Short mmCIF file of C-alpha atoms in Angstrom, two decimals:
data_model
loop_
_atom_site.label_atom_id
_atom_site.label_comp_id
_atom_site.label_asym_id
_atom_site.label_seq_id
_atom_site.Cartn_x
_atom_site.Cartn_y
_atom_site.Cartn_z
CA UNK A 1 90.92 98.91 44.24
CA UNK A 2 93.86 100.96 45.79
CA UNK A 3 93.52 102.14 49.09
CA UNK A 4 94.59 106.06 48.99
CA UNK A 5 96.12 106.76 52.54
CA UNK A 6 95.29 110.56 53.86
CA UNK A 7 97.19 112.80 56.21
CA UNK A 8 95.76 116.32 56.90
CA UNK A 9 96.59 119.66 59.00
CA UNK A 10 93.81 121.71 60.28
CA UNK A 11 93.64 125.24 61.38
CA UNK A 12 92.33 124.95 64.62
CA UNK A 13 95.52 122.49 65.53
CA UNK A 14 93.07 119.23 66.20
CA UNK A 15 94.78 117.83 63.67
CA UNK A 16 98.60 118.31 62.62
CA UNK A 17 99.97 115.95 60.04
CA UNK A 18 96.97 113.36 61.47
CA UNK A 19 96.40 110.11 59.82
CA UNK A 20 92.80 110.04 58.36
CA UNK A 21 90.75 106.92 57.14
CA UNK A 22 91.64 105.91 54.08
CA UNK A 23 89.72 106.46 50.77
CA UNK A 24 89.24 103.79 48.08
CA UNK A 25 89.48 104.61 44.21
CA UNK A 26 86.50 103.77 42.01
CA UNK A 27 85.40 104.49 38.44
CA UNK A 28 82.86 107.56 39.30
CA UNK A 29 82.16 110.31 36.76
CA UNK A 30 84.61 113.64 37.13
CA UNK A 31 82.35 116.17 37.00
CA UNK A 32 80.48 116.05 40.40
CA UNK A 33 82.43 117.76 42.18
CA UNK A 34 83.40 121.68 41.51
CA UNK A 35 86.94 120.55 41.66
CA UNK A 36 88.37 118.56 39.36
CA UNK A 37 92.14 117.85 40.17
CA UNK A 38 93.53 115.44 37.15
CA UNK A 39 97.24 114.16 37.48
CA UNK A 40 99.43 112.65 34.80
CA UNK A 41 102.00 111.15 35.66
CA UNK A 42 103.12 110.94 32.01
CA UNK A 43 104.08 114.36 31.93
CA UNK A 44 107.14 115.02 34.37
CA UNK A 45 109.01 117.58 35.23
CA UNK A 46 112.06 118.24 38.40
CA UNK A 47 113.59 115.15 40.06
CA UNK A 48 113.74 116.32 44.04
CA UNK A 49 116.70 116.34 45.83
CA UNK A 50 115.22 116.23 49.36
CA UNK A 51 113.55 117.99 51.98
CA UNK A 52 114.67 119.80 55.27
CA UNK A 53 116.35 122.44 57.24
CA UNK A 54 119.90 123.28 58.98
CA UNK A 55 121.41 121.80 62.03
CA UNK A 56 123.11 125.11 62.41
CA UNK A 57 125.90 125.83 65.32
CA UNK A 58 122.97 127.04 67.74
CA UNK A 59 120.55 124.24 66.40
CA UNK A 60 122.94 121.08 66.66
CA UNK A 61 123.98 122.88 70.06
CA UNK A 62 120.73 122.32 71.60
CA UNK A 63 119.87 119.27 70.50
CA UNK A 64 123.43 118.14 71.76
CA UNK A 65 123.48 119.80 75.24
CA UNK A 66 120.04 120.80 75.97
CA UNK A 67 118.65 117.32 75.68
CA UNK A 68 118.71 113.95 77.92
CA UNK A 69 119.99 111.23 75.75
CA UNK A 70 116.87 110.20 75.21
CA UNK A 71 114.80 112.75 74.44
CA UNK A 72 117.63 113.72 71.38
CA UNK A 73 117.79 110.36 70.29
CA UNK A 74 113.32 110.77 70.26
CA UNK A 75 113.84 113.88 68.02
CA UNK A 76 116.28 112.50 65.57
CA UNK A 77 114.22 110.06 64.95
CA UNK A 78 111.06 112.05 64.56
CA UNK A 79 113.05 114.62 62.16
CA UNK A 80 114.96 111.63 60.13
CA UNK A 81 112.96 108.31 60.07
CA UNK A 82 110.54 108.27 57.37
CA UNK A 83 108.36 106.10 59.27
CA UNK A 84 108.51 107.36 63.32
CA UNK A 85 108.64 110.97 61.52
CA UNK A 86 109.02 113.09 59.06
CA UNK A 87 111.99 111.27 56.98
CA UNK A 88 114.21 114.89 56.44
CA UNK A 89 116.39 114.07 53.80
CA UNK A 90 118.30 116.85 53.06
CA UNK A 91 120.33 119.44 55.38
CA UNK A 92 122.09 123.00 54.50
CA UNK A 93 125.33 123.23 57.13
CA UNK A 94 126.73 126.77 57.69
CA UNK A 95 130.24 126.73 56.56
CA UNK A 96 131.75 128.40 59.54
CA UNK A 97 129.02 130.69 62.07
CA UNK A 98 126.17 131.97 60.79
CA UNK A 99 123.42 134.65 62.59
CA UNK A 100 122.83 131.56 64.90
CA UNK A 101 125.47 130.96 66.82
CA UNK A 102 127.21 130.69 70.16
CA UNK A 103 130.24 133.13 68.82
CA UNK A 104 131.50 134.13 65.29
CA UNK A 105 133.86 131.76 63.93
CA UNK A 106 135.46 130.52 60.60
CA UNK A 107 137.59 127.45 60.55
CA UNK A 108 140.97 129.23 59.70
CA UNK A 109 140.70 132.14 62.79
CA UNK A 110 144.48 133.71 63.31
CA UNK A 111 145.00 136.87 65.44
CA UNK A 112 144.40 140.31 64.28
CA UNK A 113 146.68 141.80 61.47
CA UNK A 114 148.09 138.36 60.97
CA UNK A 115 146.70 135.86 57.78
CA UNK A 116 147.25 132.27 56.70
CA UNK A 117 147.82 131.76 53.00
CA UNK A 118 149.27 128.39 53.41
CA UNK A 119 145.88 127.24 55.79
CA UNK A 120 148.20 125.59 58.51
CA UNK A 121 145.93 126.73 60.66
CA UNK A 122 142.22 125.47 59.27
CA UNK A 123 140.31 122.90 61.52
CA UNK A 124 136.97 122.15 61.62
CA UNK A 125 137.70 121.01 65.37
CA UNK A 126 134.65 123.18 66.55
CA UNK A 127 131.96 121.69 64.39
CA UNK A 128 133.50 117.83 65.74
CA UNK A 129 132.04 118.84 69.59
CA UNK A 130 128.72 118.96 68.35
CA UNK A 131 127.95 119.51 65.15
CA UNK A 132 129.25 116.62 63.54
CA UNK A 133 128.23 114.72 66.37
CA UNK A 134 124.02 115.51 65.45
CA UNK A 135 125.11 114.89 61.87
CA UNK A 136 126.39 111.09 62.30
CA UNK A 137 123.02 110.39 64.31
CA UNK A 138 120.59 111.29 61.74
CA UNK A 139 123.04 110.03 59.19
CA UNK A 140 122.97 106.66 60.89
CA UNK A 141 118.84 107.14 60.70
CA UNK A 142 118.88 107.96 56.96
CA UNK A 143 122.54 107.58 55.13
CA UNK A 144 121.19 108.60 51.82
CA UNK A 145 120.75 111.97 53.84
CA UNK A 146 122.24 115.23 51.34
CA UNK A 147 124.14 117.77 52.89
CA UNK A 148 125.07 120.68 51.41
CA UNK A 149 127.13 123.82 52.75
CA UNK A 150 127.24 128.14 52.64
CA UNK A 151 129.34 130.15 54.37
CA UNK A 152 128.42 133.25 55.80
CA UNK A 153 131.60 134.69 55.26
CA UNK A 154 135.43 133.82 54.42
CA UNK A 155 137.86 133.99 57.47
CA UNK A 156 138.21 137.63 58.69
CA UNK A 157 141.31 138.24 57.40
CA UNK A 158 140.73 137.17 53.70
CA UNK A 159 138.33 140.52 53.11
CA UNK A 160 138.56 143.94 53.01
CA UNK A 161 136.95 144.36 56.76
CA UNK A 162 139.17 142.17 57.96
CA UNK A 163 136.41 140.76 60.49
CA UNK A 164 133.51 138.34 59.35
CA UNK A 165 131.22 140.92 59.68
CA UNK A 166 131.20 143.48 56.57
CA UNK A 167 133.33 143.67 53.47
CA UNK A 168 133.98 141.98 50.46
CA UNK A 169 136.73 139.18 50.12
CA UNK A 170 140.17 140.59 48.48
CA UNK A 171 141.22 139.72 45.17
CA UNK A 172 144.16 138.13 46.20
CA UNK A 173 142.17 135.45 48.21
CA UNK A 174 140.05 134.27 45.61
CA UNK A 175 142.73 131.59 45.37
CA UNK A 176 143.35 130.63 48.74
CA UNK A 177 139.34 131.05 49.44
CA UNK A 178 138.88 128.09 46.82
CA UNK A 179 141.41 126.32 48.71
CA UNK A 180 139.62 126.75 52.17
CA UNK A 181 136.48 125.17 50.36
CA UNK A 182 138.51 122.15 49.44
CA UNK A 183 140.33 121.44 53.00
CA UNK A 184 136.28 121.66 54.36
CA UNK A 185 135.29 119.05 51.60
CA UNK A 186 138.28 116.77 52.54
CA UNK A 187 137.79 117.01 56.19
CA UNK A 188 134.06 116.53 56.41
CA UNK A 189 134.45 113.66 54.03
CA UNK A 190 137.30 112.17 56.52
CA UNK A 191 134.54 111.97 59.33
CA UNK A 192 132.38 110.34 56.74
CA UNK A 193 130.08 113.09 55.69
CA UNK A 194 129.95 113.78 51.83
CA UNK A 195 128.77 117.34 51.09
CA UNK A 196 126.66 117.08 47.94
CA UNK A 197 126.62 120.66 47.03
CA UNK A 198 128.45 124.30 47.98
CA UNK A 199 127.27 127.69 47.25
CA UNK A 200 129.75 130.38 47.48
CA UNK A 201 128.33 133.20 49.58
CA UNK A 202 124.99 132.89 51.64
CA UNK A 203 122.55 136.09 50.54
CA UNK A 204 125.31 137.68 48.78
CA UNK A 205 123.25 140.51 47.88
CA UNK A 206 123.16 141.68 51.78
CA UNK A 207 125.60 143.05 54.63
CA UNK A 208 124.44 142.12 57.36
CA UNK A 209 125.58 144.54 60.45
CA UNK A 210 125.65 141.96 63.55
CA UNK A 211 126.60 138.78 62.13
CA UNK A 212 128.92 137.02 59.69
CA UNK A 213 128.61 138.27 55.69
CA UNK A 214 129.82 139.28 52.50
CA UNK A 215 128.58 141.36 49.55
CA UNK A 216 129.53 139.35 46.78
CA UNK A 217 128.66 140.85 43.31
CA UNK A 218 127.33 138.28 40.20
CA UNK A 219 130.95 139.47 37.95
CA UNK A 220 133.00 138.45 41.62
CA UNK A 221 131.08 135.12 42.21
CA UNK A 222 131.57 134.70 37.90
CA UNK A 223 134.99 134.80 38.25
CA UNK A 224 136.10 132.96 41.29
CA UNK A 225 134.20 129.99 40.34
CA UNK A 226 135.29 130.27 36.60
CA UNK A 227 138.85 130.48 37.44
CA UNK A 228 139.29 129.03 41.34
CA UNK A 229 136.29 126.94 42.82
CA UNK A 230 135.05 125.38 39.56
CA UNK A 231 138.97 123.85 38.64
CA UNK A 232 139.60 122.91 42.37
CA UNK A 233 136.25 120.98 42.42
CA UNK A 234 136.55 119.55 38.79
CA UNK A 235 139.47 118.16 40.11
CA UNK A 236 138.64 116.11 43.28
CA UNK A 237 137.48 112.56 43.20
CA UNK A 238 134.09 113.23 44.96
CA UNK A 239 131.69 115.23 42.97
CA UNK A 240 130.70 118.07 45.09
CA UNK A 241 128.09 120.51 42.74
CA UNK A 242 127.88 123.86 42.73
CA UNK A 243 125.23 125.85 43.67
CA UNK A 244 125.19 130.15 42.40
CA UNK A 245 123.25 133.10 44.19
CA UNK A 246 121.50 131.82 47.27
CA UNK A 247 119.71 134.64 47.75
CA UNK A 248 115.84 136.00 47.45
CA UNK A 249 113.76 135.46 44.32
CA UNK A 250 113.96 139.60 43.75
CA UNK A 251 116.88 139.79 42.43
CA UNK A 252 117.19 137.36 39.15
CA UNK A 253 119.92 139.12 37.69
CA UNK A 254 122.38 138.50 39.91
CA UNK A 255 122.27 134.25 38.77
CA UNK A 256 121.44 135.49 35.59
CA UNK A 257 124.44 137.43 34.76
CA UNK A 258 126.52 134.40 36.14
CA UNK A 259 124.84 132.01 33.52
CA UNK A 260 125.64 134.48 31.19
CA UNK A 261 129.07 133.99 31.97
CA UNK A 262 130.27 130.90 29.97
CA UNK A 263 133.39 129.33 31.47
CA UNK A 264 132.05 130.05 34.74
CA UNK A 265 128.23 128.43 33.67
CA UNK A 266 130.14 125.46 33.24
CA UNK A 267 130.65 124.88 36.33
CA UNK A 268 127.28 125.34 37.97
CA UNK A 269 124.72 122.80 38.43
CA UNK A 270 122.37 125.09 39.13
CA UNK A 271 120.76 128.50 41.64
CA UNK A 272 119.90 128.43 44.94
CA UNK A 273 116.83 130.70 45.97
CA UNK A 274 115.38 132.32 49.45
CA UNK A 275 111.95 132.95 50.14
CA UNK A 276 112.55 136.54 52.00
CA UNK A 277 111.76 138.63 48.98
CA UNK A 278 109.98 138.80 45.38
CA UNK A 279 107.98 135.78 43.90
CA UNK A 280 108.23 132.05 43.31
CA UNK A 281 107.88 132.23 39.75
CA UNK A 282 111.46 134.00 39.46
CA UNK A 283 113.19 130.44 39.85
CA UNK A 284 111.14 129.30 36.34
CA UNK A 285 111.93 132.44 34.89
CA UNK A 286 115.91 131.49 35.00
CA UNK A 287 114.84 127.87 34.61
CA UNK A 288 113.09 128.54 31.21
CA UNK A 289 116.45 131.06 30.29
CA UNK A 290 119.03 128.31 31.37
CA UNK A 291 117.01 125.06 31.16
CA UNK A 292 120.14 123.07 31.65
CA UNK A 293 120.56 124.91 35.36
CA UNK A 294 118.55 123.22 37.77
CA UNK A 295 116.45 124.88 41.03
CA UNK A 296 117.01 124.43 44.64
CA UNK A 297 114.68 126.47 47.36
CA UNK A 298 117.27 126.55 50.04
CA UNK A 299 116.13 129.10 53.26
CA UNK A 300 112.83 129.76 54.32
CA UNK A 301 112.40 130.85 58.38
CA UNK A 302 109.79 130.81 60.32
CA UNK A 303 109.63 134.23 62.61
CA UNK A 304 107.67 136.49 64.71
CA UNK A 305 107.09 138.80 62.10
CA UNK A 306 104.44 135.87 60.36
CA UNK A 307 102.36 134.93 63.37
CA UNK A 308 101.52 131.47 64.16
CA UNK A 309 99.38 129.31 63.61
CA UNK A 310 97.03 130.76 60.95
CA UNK A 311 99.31 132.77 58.76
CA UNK A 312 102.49 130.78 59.51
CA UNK A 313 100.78 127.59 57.92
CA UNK A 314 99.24 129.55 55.15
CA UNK A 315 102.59 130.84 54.32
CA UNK A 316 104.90 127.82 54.84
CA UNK A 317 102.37 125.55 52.59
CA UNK A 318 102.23 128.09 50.13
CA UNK A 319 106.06 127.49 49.78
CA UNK A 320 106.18 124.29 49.92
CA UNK A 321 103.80 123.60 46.71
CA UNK A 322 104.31 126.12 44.95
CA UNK A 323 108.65 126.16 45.25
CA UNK A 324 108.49 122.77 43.81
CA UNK A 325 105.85 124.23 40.68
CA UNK A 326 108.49 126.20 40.06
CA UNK A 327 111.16 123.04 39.26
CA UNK A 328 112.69 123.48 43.21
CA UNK A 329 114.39 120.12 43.47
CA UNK A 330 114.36 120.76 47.68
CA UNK A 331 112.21 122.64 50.29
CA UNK A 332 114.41 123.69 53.21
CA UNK A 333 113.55 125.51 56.42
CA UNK A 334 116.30 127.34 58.71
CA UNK A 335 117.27 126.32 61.91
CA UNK A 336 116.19 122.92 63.10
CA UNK A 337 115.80 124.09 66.61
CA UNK A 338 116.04 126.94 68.44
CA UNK A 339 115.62 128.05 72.65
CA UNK A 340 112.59 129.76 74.70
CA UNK A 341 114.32 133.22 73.21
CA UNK A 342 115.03 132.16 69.94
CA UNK A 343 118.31 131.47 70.12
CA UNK A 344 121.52 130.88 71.06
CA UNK A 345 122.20 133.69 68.14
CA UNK A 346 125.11 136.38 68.17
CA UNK A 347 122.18 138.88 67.19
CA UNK A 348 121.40 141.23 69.69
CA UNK A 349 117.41 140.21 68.90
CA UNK A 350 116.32 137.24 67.13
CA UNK A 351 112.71 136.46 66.33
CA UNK A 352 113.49 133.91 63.73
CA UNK A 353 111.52 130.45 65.17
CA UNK A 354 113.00 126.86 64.63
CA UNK A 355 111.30 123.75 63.32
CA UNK A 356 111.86 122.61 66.91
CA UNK A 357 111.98 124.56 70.43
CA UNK A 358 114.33 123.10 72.84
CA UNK A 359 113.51 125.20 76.20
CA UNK A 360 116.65 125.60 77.77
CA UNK A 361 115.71 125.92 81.34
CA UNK A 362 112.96 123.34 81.23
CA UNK A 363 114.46 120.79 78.59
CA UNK A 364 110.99 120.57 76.97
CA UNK A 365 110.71 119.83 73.40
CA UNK A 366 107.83 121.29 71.38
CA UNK A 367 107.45 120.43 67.69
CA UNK A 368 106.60 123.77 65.84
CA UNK A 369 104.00 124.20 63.31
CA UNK A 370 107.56 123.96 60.55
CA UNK A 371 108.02 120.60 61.52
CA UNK A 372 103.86 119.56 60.32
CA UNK A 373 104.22 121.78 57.25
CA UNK A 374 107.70 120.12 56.21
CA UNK A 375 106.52 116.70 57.03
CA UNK A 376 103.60 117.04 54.30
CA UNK A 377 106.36 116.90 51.80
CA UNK A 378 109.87 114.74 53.43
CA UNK A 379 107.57 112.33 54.86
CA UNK A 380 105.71 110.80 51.47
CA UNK A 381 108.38 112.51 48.73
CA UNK A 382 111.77 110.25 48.72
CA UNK A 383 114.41 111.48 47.01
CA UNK A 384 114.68 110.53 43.24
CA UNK A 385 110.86 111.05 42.87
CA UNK A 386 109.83 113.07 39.99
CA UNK A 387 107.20 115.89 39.99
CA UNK A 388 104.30 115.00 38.09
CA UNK A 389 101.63 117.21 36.39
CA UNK A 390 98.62 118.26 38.45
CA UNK A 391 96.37 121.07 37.28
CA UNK A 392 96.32 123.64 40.51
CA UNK A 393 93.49 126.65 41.78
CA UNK A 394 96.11 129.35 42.73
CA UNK A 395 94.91 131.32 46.01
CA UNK A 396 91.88 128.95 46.13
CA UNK A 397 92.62 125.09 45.91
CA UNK A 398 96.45 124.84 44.77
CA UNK A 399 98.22 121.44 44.20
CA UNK A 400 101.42 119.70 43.55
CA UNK A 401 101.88 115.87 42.95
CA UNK A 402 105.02 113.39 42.55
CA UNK A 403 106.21 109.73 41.36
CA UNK A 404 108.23 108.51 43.89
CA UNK A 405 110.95 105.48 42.82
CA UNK A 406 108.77 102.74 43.77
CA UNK A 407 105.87 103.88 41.82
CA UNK A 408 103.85 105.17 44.74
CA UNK A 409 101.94 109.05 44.10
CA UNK A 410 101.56 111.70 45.99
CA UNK A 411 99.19 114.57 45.97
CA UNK A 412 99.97 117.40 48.52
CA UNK A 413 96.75 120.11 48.31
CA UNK A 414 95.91 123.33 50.23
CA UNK A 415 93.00 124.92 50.64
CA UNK A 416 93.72 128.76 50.84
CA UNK A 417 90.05 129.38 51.29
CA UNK A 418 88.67 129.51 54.51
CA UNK A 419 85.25 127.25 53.61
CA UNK A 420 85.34 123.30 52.90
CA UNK A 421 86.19 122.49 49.77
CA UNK A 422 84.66 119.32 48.19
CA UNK A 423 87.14 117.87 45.20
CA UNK A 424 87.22 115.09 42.79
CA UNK A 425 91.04 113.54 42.10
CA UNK A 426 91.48 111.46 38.93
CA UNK A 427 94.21 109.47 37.38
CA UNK A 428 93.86 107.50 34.34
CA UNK A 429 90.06 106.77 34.66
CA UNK A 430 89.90 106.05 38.52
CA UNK A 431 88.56 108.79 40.91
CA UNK A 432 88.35 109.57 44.76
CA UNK A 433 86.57 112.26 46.80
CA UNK A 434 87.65 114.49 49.31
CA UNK A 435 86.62 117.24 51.09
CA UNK A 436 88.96 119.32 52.79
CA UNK A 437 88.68 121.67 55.52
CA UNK A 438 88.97 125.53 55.05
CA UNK A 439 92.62 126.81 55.47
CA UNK A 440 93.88 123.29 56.09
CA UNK A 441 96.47 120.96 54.12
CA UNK A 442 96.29 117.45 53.13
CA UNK A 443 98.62 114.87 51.54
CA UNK A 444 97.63 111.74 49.86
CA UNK A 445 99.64 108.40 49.08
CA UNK A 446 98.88 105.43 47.28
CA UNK A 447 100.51 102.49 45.89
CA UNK A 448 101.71 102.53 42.15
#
């Protein structure tokens, strides 16, 4: 019989992502349990992507500078190797700064009043210090690692504000805008990172008063990547998709209205969603509309305004099963680490909380309560596995399950109850028990 391996999470923190004894399978009846949790792996839905968060300016800063040798080369390998950690697989990069960063920057900057239509003066010279630097080690750890990019905002001087902060980009820069996406593709592919998707505008829907953004309406986003970013892409030798929106799940009709846009539909591979606002089940609502788009779940934060442990947990492995119900082909959390003040951020106060803390004055490293909840998905889910059906007990016992490649399963349940919860799992005719702590998370892996 199949040995079923078992990792689970409790609530009172004795246990965070531990390693359990392993169960066995056998041929017991179904119904003694008052959970039945069936999985079929002939139905299938989503293929996933990967799993992971964003090595943003302030993140890949710390982990750079903050950090003996050692102790950075320890973390990459506890956020990237499958088997040391929790195998991340998949990073979102900031095209430019974002909220977290040392200063606000784009990679074209020219003086005020002046522009640079022709780009002589783009460079990406301030992501090579460090950024790039963090990039190439966990690449090195995992080279099927997916990156994907968002800016916060074009280069001052290509919008109406004429700053990063505020406005709207001007219609005559939709051109040379597409053209600053390509010169970032080319040069991060000349330092040997391949982005594997773009979205235009990061929460497009929002201006955000002390750091870098742009309201970009669903008609603007239509047309520049109908008639500017869509060609230029089309075009290059390296397939770079595109990803609309990237925004919260409340406001559908902004991908919606994009889709509904043919020649610039065409170009999309799919929308990329936020958790800040409105309901999971918005990304199956466009699914079922477009079913030719696909999903990707692309910023979740942890922050002071969920406290952790208790409700942080709840809340992050809420997201994590029930994103990928709803066909998310990724789960990614924000900043991979931030300091002892939750930063280094232009904001004048952060409470935003990385999967990592990096204590500047110290150099401790503390592994948040993100990097456990993440880790019950990147570390059993490769990328290429398929979701597989599992019937789930929403706000009581809830439940998502996967194929990987090599034929291996996995079964990721949470009990958001706060009594034990005895359960029966069957596939084909075999069974296993498990009972399952109140409020805690397991994830169970066995062999095809």
């Amino acid at each position: 019989m199949s040995n079923v391996q078992v990792w689970q999470s409790t609530m009172d923190e004795s246990k965070k992502l531990t390693q359990m004894e392993s169960l066995t399978f056998s041929e017991s009846n179904k119904d003694i349990t008052d959970y039945l949790i069936i999985i079929d792996e002939e139905v299938t839905y989503q293929q996933m992507d990967g799993f992971g968060a964003s090595f943003t300016d302030a993140s890949a800063w710390l982990v750079y500078n903050a950090l003996t040798e050692e102790l950075r080369g320890d973390l990459i390998r506890k956020l990237f190797d499958r088997e040391e950690g929790i195998g991340i697989s998949f990073i979102r990069q900031p095209m430019g700064a974002s909220d977290f960063a040392w200063k606000i920057y784009s990679y074209n900057d020219v003086e005020p009043g002046e522009s640079d239509y022709e780009l002589a003066r783009f460079s990406i010279d301030h992501d090579r210090t460090y950024i790039i630097p963090v990039i190439h080690q966990a690449l090195q750890l995992n080279p099927e690692l997916k990156v994907m990019a968002s800016p916060w905002s074009a280069p001052g001087w290509m919008k109406t504000s004429d700053a990063m902060i505020g406005g709207t980009l001007k219609p005559d820069c939709y051109g040379v805008y597409a053209d600053y996406f390509v010169k970032f593709l080319d040069a991060y592919q000349a330092e040997g990172i391949p982005i594997y998707a773009v979205t235009m505008q990061n929460e497009p829907g929002y201006e955000p008063k002390e750091y870098p953004g742009m309201i970009v309406k669903p008609a603007e986003e239509a047309a520049f990547i109908k008639s500017h970013l869509g060609p230029r892409l089309a075009k290059r030798k390296l397939p770079t998709k595109i990803m609309c929106y990237d925004h919260n799940w409340d406001a559908p009709g902004h991908p919606r209205e994009i889709y509904e846009d043919r020649e610039a539909s065409k170009y999309i591979a799919g929308t990329a969603w936020h958790v800040y606002g409105g309901r999971h089940e918005a990304m199956s609502q466009i699914k079922e509309q477009f079913p030719d788009k696909d999903v990707w779940f692309t910023e979740a934060s942890g922050g002071q305004w969920i406290p952790p442990f208790h409700d942080a947990f709840m809340d992050q492995m809420k997201h994590v099963i029930r994103t990928t119900r709803n066909w998310s082909k990724s789960v990614i959390w924000w900043n991979i680490a931030l300091d002892e003040n939750n930063g280094p951020t232009v904001l004048s106060r952060s409470t935003c909380r990385g999967v990592v803390k990096i204590n500047q004055q110290t150099g401790e490293l503390t592994y948040n309560l993100d990097y456990y909840t993440l880790g019950h998905i990147s570390k059993f889910v490769s990328p290429g596995a398929y979701r597989i059906e599992s019937n789930t007990f929403e706000d009581d016992l809830e439940t998502v399950a996967f194929r990987n490649v090599d034929g291996s399963k996995v079964l990721i349940v949470s009990n958001r109850t706060t009594k034990p919860k005895t359960f029966t799992v069957a596939i084909y005719e075999r069974t296993f028990e498990y009972t399952i702590d109140g409020e805690a998370a397991v994830t169970f892996k066995w062999e095809r």
